[in-house]
GROMACS .gro file of C-alpha atoms in nm:
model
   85
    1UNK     CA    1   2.690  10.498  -3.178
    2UNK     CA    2   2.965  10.240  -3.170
    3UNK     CA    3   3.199  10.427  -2.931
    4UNK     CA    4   2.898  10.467  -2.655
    5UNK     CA    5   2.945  10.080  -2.661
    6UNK     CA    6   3.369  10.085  -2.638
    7UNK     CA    7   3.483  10.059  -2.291
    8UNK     CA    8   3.807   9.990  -2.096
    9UNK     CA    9   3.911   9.647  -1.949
   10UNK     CA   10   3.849   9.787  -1.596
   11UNK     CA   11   3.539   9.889  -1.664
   12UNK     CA   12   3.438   9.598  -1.861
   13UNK     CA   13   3.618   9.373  -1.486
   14UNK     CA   14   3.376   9.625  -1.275
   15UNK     CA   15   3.003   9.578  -1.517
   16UNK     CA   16   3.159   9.155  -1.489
   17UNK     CA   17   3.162   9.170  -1.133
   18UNK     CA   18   2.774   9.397  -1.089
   19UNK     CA   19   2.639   9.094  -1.333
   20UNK     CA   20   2.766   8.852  -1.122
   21UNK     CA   21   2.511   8.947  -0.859
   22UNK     CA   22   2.235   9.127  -1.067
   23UNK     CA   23   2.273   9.464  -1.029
   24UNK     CA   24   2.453   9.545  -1.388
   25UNK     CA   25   2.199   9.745  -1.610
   26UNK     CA   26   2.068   9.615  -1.941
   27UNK     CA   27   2.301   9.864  -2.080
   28UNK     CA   28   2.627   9.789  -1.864
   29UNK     CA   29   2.527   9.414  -1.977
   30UNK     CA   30   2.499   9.466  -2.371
   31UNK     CA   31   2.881   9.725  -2.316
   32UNK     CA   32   3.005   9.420  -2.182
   33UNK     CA   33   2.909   9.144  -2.441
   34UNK     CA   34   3.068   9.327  -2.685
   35UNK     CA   35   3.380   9.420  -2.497
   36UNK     CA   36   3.431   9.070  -2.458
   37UNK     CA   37   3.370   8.967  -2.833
   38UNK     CA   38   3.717   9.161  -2.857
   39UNK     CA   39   3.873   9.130  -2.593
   40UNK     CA   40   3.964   8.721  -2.449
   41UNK     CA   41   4.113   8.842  -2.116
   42UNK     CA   42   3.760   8.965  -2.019
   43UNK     CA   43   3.599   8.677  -2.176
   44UNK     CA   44   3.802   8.471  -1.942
   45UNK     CA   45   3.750   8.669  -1.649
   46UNK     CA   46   3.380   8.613  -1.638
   47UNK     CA   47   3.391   8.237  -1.696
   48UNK     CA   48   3.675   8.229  -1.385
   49UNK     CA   49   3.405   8.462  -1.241
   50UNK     CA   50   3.080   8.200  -1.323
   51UNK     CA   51   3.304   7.950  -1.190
   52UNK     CA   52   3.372   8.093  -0.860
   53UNK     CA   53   2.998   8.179  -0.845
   54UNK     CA   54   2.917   7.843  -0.895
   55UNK     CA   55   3.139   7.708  -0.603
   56UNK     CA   56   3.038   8.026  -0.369
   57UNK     CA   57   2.679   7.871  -0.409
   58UNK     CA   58   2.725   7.490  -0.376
   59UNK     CA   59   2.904   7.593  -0.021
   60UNK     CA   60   2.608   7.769   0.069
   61UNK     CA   61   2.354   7.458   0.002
   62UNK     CA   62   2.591   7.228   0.105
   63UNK     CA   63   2.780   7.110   0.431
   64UNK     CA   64   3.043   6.972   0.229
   65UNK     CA   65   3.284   6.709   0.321
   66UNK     CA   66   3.649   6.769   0.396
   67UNK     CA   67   3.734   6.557   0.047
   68UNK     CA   68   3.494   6.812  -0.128
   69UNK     CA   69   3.662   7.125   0.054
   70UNK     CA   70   4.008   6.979  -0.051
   71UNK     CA   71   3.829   6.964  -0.409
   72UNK     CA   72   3.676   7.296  -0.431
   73UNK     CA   73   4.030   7.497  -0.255
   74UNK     CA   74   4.270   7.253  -0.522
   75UNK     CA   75   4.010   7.379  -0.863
   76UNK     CA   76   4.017   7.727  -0.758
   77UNK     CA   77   4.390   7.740  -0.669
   78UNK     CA   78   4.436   7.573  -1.035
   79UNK     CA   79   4.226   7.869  -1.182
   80UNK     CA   80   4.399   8.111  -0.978
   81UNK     CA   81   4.773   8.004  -1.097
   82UNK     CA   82   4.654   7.996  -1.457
   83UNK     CA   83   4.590   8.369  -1.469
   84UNK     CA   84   4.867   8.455  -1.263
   85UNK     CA   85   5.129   8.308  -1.507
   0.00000   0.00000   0.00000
């Protein structure tokens, strides 16, 4: 029963990115919590991914300011180089 639950990184990156808008199955959800227990690349994929999510939807309620552009662009750019390095 254990293997039905073991899947790759990429497919772990793929259920991440159907969660992010709702359309990851119950199952694909529960494969991916416990991918991530193990694995702290894919943890740290879906909190980059939360955060991104997070800044996607303030844009869309907000007409932000230049200063808070300049502030959103600089925190994802920081996230970005951290994973690249």
């Amino acid at each position: 029963m254990m293997n039905k639950f073991m899947i790759s990184c990429e497919e772990s990156g793929h259920i991440c990115d159907k969660a992010q808008y709702d359309e990851a199955s119950f199952v694909e959800k529960i494969k991916f919590k416990f991918h991530s227990l193990m694995c702290a690349v894919c943890r740290q994929h879906s909190k980059t991914n939360n955060k991104l999510t997070a800044l996607v939807n303030k844009v869309k309620a907000n007409n932000l300011s230049s200063r808070e552009k300049d502030t959103i662009k600089s925190s994802f750019e920081k996230e970005l180089n951290k994973h690249q390095h």
